Tab-separated table of C-alpha atoms in Angstrom:
chain	number	residue	atom	x	y	z
J	1	MET	CA	162.282	91.977	89.075
J	2	PHE	CA	164.963	89.331	89.748
J	3	LEU	CA	167.126	91.809	91.651
J	4	ALA	CA	164.114	93.030	93.636
J	5	LEU	CA	163.098	89.505	94.690
J	6	LYS	CA	166.639	88.483	95.634
J	7	GLU	CA	167.073	91.571	97.779
J	8	ILE	CA	163.722	91.126	99.550
J	9	LYS	CA	164.557	87.464	100.304
J	10	HIS	CA	167.954	88.474	101.654
J	11	GLU	CA	166.606	91.267	103.901
J	12	LYS	CA	163.375	89.694	105.153
J	13	MET	CA	163.140	91.639	108.414
J	14	ARG	CA	163.793	95.041	106.846
J	15	TYR	CA	161.303	94.610	104.033
J	16	GLY	CA	158.837	92.839	106.319
J	17	LEU	CA	158.672	95.954	108.477
J	18	ILE	CA	158.104	98.145	105.415
J	19	VAL	CA	155.289	95.844	104.237
J	20	PHE	CA	153.780	96.011	107.745
J	21	MET	CA	153.817	99.826	107.714
J	22	ILE	CA	152.168	99.963	104.285
J	23	PHE	CA	149.675	97.285	105.386
J	24	LEU	CA	148.597	99.456	108.332
J	25	ILE	CA	148.028	102.443	106.064
J	26	ALA	CA	146.088	100.383	103.477
J	27	TYR	CA	144.005	98.832	106.258
J	28	MET	CA	143.248	102.276	107.716
J	29	ILE	CA	142.244	103.587	104.294
J	30	LEU	CA	139.898	100.639	103.690
J	31	ALA	CA	138.413	100.833	107.197
J	32	THR	CA	137.876	104.593	106.965
J	33	TRP	CA	136.372	104.295	103.494
J	34	GLY	CA	134.125	101.431	104.610
J	35	LEU	CA	132.866	103.426	107.594
J	36	ALA	CA	132.377	106.535	105.452
J	37	TYR	CA	130.358	104.615	102.880
J	38	GLY	CA	128.433	102.752	105.581
J	39	LEU	CA	127.448	105.981	107.324
J	40	ALA	CA	126.570	107.717	104.055
J	41	ARG	CA	124.507	104.700	103.044
J	42	GLU	CA	122.553	104.810	106.315
J	43	ASN	CA	121.638	108.391	105.459
J	44	THR	CA	120.114	107.431	102.130
J	45	VAL	CA	119.581	103.649	102.000
J	46	ALA	CA	115.787	103.964	102.188
J	47	LEU	CA	115.763	106.584	99.425
J	48	GLU	CA	117.865	104.255	97.264
J	49	GLY	CA	115.518	101.355	98.010
J	50	TRP	CA	112.564	103.478	96.894
J	51	GLN	CA	114.488	104.327	93.671
J	52	THR	CA	113.873	107.986	94.422
J	53	LYS	CA	114.558	110.518	91.685
J	54	SER	CA	112.566	113.499	92.991
J	55	VAL	CA	111.097	114.690	96.280
J	56	VAL	CA	108.251	117.199	96.534
J	57	LEU	CA	108.314	119.330	99.676
J	58	ASN	CA	106.951	122.555	101.070
J	59	LYS	CA	109.069	125.469	99.799
J	60	ASN	CA	109.629	126.769	103.324
J	61	ALA	CA	110.900	123.469	104.748
J	62	ASN	CA	114.524	124.063	103.683
J	63	LEU	CA	114.522	120.589	102.056
J	64	PHE	CA	113.876	118.985	105.466
J	65	MET	CA	111.010	116.527	105.203
J	66	ASN	CA	110.265	116.537	108.932
J	67	SER	CA	109.484	120.252	108.697
J	68	SER	CA	107.481	120.001	105.477
J	69	ILE	CA	103.690	119.902	105.190
J	70	LEU	CA	101.551	119.474	102.088
J	71	THR	CA	97.851	120.281	102.103
J	72	LYS	CA	94.971	118.584	100.323
J	73	ASP	CA	94.946	121.440	97.804
J	74	ASP	CA	98.686	120.979	97.140
J	75	LEU	CA	98.175	117.303	96.331
J	76	LYS	CA	95.314	118.094	93.962
J	77	LYS	CA	97.671	120.272	91.898
J	78	ILE	CA	100.165	117.429	91.350
J	79	ASP	CA	99.527	114.703	88.796
J	80	LEU	CA	100.201	111.603	90.905
J	81	THR	CA	100.905	108.281	89.171
J	82	ASP	CA	101.966	104.838	90.380
J	83	LYS	CA	105.511	106.242	90.415
J	84	GLU	CA	104.677	108.594	93.298
J	85	ALA	CA	104.096	107.861	96.978
J	86	VAL	CA	102.673	110.331	99.489
J	87	VAL	CA	104.481	110.133	102.846
J	88	GLY	CA	104.341	111.701	106.271
J	89	GLU	CA	107.620	111.746	108.206
J	90	LEU	CA	108.062	112.409	111.913
J	91	GLN	CA	111.005	111.914	114.243
J	92	VAL	CA	109.938	109.745	117.162
J	93	VAL	CA	111.289	107.940	120.187
J	94	ALA	CA	110.007	104.362	120.223
J	95	LYS	CA	109.950	102.816	123.677
J	96	LYS	CA	108.737	99.635	125.300
J	97	LYS	CA	108.596	99.273	129.061
J	98	GLY	CA	111.829	97.758	130.299
J	99	LYS	CA	113.742	98.506	127.098
J	100	THR	CA	115.891	101.409	125.964
J	101	GLY	CA	114.106	103.929	123.748
J	102	ILE	CA	115.198	104.144	120.109
J	103	ASN	CA	115.284	107.330	118.040
J	104	ALA	CA	113.492	106.574	114.788
J	105	GLN	CA	111.678	108.125	111.846
J	106	TYR	CA	107.980	107.295	111.645
J	107	MET	CA	107.004	107.067	107.982
J	108	GLY	CA	103.282	107.239	107.287
J	109	VAL	CA	102.396	105.747	103.890
J	110	LYS	CA	99.390	104.616	101.855
J	111	LYS	CA	98.592	100.955	101.289
J	112	GLY	CA	98.213	101.126	97.528
J	113	GLU	CA	101.489	102.950	96.866
J	114	PHE	CA	104.917	101.531	96.063
J	115	ILE	CA	106.655	102.347	99.365
J	116	TYR	CA	104.135	100.185	101.221
J	117	LYS	CA	104.156	97.387	98.648
J	118	ASP	CA	107.954	97.268	98.218
J	119	GLN	CA	108.910	96.884	101.884
J	120	ASP	CA	111.597	94.184	102.131
J	121	VAL	CA	110.054	92.242	105.027
J	122	ILE	CA	112.519	89.769	106.560
J	123	ALA	CA	110.316	88.686	109.479
J	124	GLY	CA	106.596	88.970	110.188
J	125	ARG	CA	104.383	90.899	107.784
J	126	ARG	CA	103.491	94.401	106.606
J	127	ALA	CA	101.260	96.578	108.771
J	128	LYS	CA	97.551	96.372	108.038
J	129	SER	CA	95.876	98.627	110.592
J	130	LYS	CA	96.429	102.123	111.960
J	131	TYR	CA	98.341	101.104	115.083
J	132	GLU	CA	100.580	98.502	113.490
J	133	VAL	CA	104.117	99.209	112.259
J	134	THR	CA	106.978	97.463	110.526
J	135	ALA	CA	110.413	98.471	111.822
J	136	ASP	CA	113.937	98.415	110.479
J	137	SER	CA	115.893	95.272	111.401
J	138	SER	CA	118.082	97.311	113.794
J	139	PHE	CA	115.131	97.190	116.230
J	140	LYS	CA	115.467	93.410	116.224
J	141	ASP	CA	119.207	93.695	116.854
J	142	LYS	CA	118.440	95.816	119.945
J	143	GLY	CA	116.145	93.222	121.495
J	144	TYR	CA	112.733	94.198	120.136
J	145	LYS	CA	110.520	91.333	118.953
J	146	LEU	CA	107.461	90.755	116.792
J	147	GLY	CA	104.357	91.591	118.774
J	148	ASP	CA	106.074	94.159	121.000
J	149	LYS	CA	103.866	97.146	121.760
J	150	VAL	CA	105.696	100.468	121.802
J	151	THR	CA	104.784	104.060	122.507
J	152	LEU	CA	105.901	106.755	120.083
J	153	ASN	CA	106.756	110.109	121.669
J	154	GLY	CA	104.746	109.085	124.711
J	155	SER	CA	101.605	108.523	122.615
J	156	ASP	CA	98.362	107.415	124.265
J	157	HIS	CA	98.025	104.515	121.837
J	158	LYS	CA	100.555	101.718	121.631
J	159	TYR	CA	101.874	100.569	118.262
J	160	THR	CA	102.452	96.875	117.600
J	161	ILE	CA	105.570	95.790	115.700
J	162	VAL	CA	104.256	93.245	113.194
J	163	GLY	CA	107.293	92.978	110.925
J	164	PHE	CA	110.957	93.784	110.471
J	165	VAL	CA	112.256	95.187	107.210
J	166	LYS	CA	115.721	95.354	105.682
J	167	ASP	CA	117.584	98.565	104.789
J	168	ALA	CA	114.995	100.997	106.142
J	169	LYS	CA	117.079	103.928	107.359
J	170	ILE	CA	117.136	107.637	106.646
J	171	ASN	CA	119.174	110.355	108.385
J	172	ILE	CA	121.104	107.480	110.059
J	173	GLU	CA	117.929	106.543	111.956
J	174	PRO	CA	115.751	103.452	111.547
J	175	ILE	CA	112.349	103.835	109.905
J	176	MET	CA	109.047	102.624	111.337
J	177	TYR	CA	106.497	102.224	108.556
J	178	GLY	CA	102.930	103.023	109.501
J	179	PHE	CA	100.021	104.874	107.902
J	180	LEU	CA	99.222	108.518	107.212
J	181	PRO	CA	96.238	108.689	109.618
J	182	ALA	CA	98.545	107.636	112.479
J	183	TRP	CA	101.154	110.165	111.321
J	184	LYS	CA	98.536	112.945	111.453
J	185	GLU	CA	97.587	111.879	114.957
J	186	LEU	CA	101.187	111.715	116.178
J	187	LYS	CA	102.094	115.061	114.605
J	188	ASN	CA	98.792	116.623	115.659
J	189	VAL	CA	98.416	118.442	112.348
J	190	ALA	CA	95.704	120.936	111.485
J	191	PRO	CA	92.745	119.886	109.323
J	192	GLY	CA	93.610	119.834	105.635
J	193	ILE	CA	97.241	118.770	106.164
J	194	GLU	CA	97.766	115.516	104.254
J	195	ALA	CA	101.486	114.696	104.174
J	196	SER	CA	105.093	115.789	104.589
J	197	GLY	CA	106.079	115.210	101.005
J	198	ILE	CA	105.950	113.066	97.900
J	199	ILE	CA	108.578	110.512	96.921
J	200	SER	CA	108.776	110.060	93.158
J	201	GLN	CA	110.540	107.531	90.947
J	202	ARG	CA	110.352	110.087	88.125
J	203	LYS	CA	112.199	113.340	87.523
J	204	LEU	CA	109.510	115.830	88.442
J	205	SER	CA	109.592	119.560	87.788
J	206	VAL	CA	106.324	120.518	89.490
J	207	LYS	CA	106.148	123.835	91.288
J	208	GLY	CA	103.299	125.560	93.094
J	209	LYS	CA	102.716	128.426	95.469
J	210	ASN	CA	103.630	126.324	98.521
J	211	PHE	CA	105.569	123.355	97.124
J	212	LYS	CA	108.429	122.449	94.835
J	213	ALA	CA	110.047	119.300	93.407
J	214	TYR	CA	113.726	118.741	94.196
J	215	GLY	CA	116.150	116.311	92.570
J	216	ILE	CA	117.416	113.465	94.751
J	217	LYS	CA	121.003	114.800	94.729
J	218	GLU	CA	119.921	118.223	95.984
J	219	PHE	CA	117.723	116.627	98.634
J	220	THR	CA	120.394	114.248	99.992
J	221	GLN	CA	123.000	117.010	100.155
J	222	LYS	CA	120.690	118.827	102.572
J	223	LEU	CA	120.279	115.861	104.914
J	224	PRO	CA	121.651	116.912	108.328
J	225	GLY	CA	125.408	116.322	108.456
J	226	HIS	CA	125.516	114.325	105.211
J	227	SER	CA	127.763	116.646	103.167
J	228	GLU	CA	129.999	117.578	106.105
J	229	GLN	CA	130.477	113.933	107.058
J	230	ASN	CA	131.377	112.883	103.522
J	231	LEU	CA	133.804	115.778	103.084
J	232	THR	CA	135.553	114.935	106.367
J	233	PHE	CA	136.066	111.299	105.384
J	234	GLU	CA	137.207	112.229	101.869
J	235	LEU	CA	139.880	114.537	103.304
J	236	MET	CA	141.005	111.834	105.744
J	237	ILE	CA	141.359	109.298	102.921
J	238	ALA	CA	143.248	111.790	100.755
J	239	PHE	CA	145.685	112.507	103.609
J	240	MET	CA	146.229	108.777	104.102
J	241	PHE	CA	147.139	108.364	100.433
J	242	ILE	CA	149.605	111.244	100.756
J	243	ILE	CA	151.091	109.667	103.899
J	244	SER	CA	151.460	106.334	102.092
J	245	LEU	CA	153.306	108.074	99.253
J	246	ALA	CA	155.636	109.799	101.719
J	247	ILE	CA	156.394	106.555	103.570
J	248	VAL	CA	157.103	104.547	100.413
J	249	ALA	CA	159.199	107.357	98.922
J	250	VAL	CA	161.265	107.924	102.088
J	251	PHE	CA	161.929	104.237	102.712
J	252	LEU	CA	162.945	103.597	99.113
J	253	TYR	CA	165.172	106.653	99.017
J	254	ILE	CA	166.962	105.561	102.211
J	255	LEU	CA	167.344	102.026	100.882
J	256	THR	CA	168.737	103.360	97.605
J	257	ILE	CA	171.321	105.503	99.426
J	258	GLN	CA	172.369	102.477	101.499
J	259	LYS	CA	172.727	100.370	98.354
J	260	LEU	CA	174.774	102.883	96.351
J	261	PRO	CA	178.009	100.834	96.655
J	262	ASN	CA	176.137	97.760	95.390
J	263	TYR	CA	174.612	99.676	92.515
J	264	ALA	CA	178.030	101.144	91.717
J	265	VAL	CA	179.528	97.665	91.405
J	266	LEU	CA	176.678	96.601	89.147
J	267	ARG	CA	177.143	99.717	87.005
J	268	ALA	CA	180.891	99.023	86.803
J	269	GLN	CA	180.056	95.500	85.604
J	270	GLY	CA	177.995	96.975	82.789
J	271	VAL	CA	174.481	96.622	84.218
J	272	PRO	CA	172.410	99.389	82.565
J	273	ALA	CA	170.807	102.088	84.726
J	274	LYS	CA	167.333	101.183	83.453
J	275	THR	CA	167.736	97.679	84.969
J	276	LEU	CA	168.508	99.186	88.378
J	277	ILE	CA	165.613	101.637	88.047
J	278	TRP	CA	163.206	98.836	87.149
J	279	ALA	CA	164.503	96.817	90.113
J	280	THR	CA	163.683	99.737	92.451
J	281	VAL	CA	160.237	100.371	90.952
J	282	SER	CA	159.296	96.673	90.862
J	283	GLN	CA	160.470	96.319	94.452
J	284	SER	CA	158.150	99.161	95.445
J	285	LEU	CA	155.227	97.565	93.595
J	286	LEU	CA	155.944	94.159	95.182
J	287	LEU	CA	156.009	95.616	98.684
J	288	VAL	CA	152.754	97.549	98.223
J	289	THR	CA	151.010	94.623	96.491
J	290	SER	CA	151.938	92.315	99.379
J	291	ALA	CA	150.662	94.870	101.891
J	292	LEU	CA	147.416	95.308	99.914
J	293	VAL	CA	146.722	91.555	99.895
J	294	LEU	CA	147.169	91.438	103.665
J	295	ALA	CA	145.009	94.546	104.134
J	296	LEU	CA	142.186	93.121	101.995
J	297	LEU	CA	142.222	89.874	103.987
J	298	ALA	CA	142.273	91.789	107.279
J	299	ILE	CA	139.407	94.119	106.302
J	300	TRP	CA	137.347	91.146	105.117
J	301	GLY	CA	137.830	89.528	108.526
J	302	THR	CA	136.995	92.807	110.283
J	303	ALA	CA	133.802	93.285	108.264
J	304	ALA	CA	132.711	89.725	109.104
J	305	ALA	CA	133.431	90.100	112.835
J	306	ILE	CA	132.284	93.684	113.421
J	307	PRO	CA	128.910	94.153	115.194
J	308	ALA	CA	125.894	94.872	112.984
J	309	SER	CA	125.446	98.194	114.791
J	310	VAL	CA	128.684	99.497	113.216
J	311	PRO	CA	127.797	100.782	109.721
J	312	MET	CA	130.712	99.413	107.691
J	313	ALA	CA	129.997	98.651	104.035
J	314	PHE	CA	131.979	98.281	100.836
J	315	THR	CA	131.513	98.372	97.077
J	316	PRO	CA	133.790	96.971	94.343
J	317	GLY	CA	134.631	100.596	93.521
J	318	ILE	CA	136.075	101.157	97.014
J	319	PHE	CA	138.408	98.164	96.671
J	320	LEU	CA	139.443	99.076	93.127
J	321	ALA	CA	140.054	102.727	94.039
J	322	THR	CA	142.157	101.751	97.073
J	323	ILE	CA	144.210	99.208	95.132
J	324	GLY	CA	144.698	101.593	92.197
J	325	GLY	CA	145.549	104.538	94.452
J	326	MET	CA	148.084	102.575	96.502
J	327	LEU	CA	149.774	101.170	93.389
J	328	VAL	CA	150.044	104.675	91.924
J	329	MET	CA	151.594	105.820	95.212
J	330	ALA	CA	154.022	102.879	94.998
J	331	LEU	CA	154.968	103.778	91.436
J	332	LEU	CA	155.580	107.420	92.360
J	333	GLY	CA	157.544	106.389	95.432
J	334	GLY	CA	159.608	103.957	93.378
J	335	LEU	CA	160.475	106.671	90.880
J	336	ASN	CA	161.705	109.000	93.625
J	337	PRO	CA	165.304	107.599	93.784
J	338	VAL	CA	165.687	107.413	89.982
J	339	ARG	CA	167.768	110.603	89.793
J	340	THR	CA	170.148	109.247	92.440
J	341	ILE	CA	170.595	105.983	90.527
J	342	LEU	CA	171.222	107.795	87.246
J	343	LYS	CA	173.953	109.947	88.848
J	344	ILE	CA	175.871	107.022	90.344
J	345	ASP	CA	179.610	107.278	89.665
J	346	PRO	CA	181.027	103.735	90.041
J	347	VAL	CA	184.529	104.981	90.855
J	348	GLN	CA	183.428	107.405	93.598
J	349	ALA	CA	180.823	105.071	95.114
J	350	ILE	CA	183.318	102.183	95.356
J	351	GLY	CA	185.900	104.510	96.856
J	352	GLY	CA	188.365	104.659	93.991
């Protein structure tokens, strides 16, 4: 460690540039991971808020709630408890005169059920009548206000926004909570159609002629683009880790080659090879640790300054995984020149 620190202090510019390169990679990994998690969260944040464990849908809906319909007879065959909520989902365009329309998911619910009662209202109140809605807070960010009257898919009736709720998104679109009678009217369903599906906080295994219960994992994997998006980001992050390993390994190998005469002198003076190896490895860890500290500070500043419309979010696991992964890369990169150090011949390296 002493040798590593002395060398870094002596060659500030050289090692500063290496730290800067590693900082950029760590920052890119954190930013990419934060965006990946933020986007994935916007796909499922409402489902997580409802503590969903199962979803009951029509068998022919291909696990797509917007395409699912459940009849009155279907609902009679399912033993509903206070852990279940009947919902009607419909993709809509909400528009107020003079404002840009917003693509949203209208979610028709029942007053006595948990989805209605557990809405995290941050302004206004919950809807009470058929043509009232509560909207995700992103509506507020886009200039909509309490009391605004909006049309949904060009509907004849206008719907009044009476409240804004937190974390109400599904399929990366904001939710507008209303009631099932309004959903039926907007969707123009046939008589006897009661809902799109059932959200359950239990693990259900119900199955009928027209419907089936699906686990939350199976349901979320079928959300449009969810799996493909996650896989893309995971591959990008993996490539970045590989790039970081290559950069650390190449730089340290080049530095080791340049320092061979110095190492040869130290070997001739009786300094053991393990001391030189530890100096190289500790130097690698110091450089990456310094870069990680800078990257964490930079990403914290970015997350604080970035607009609310950009879905960047983090968990402790993301930070720990990034730090652990980068340190492992540093360790592997630091071990790369070990063979060269072990083979140093003091006489040849000095020029004797």
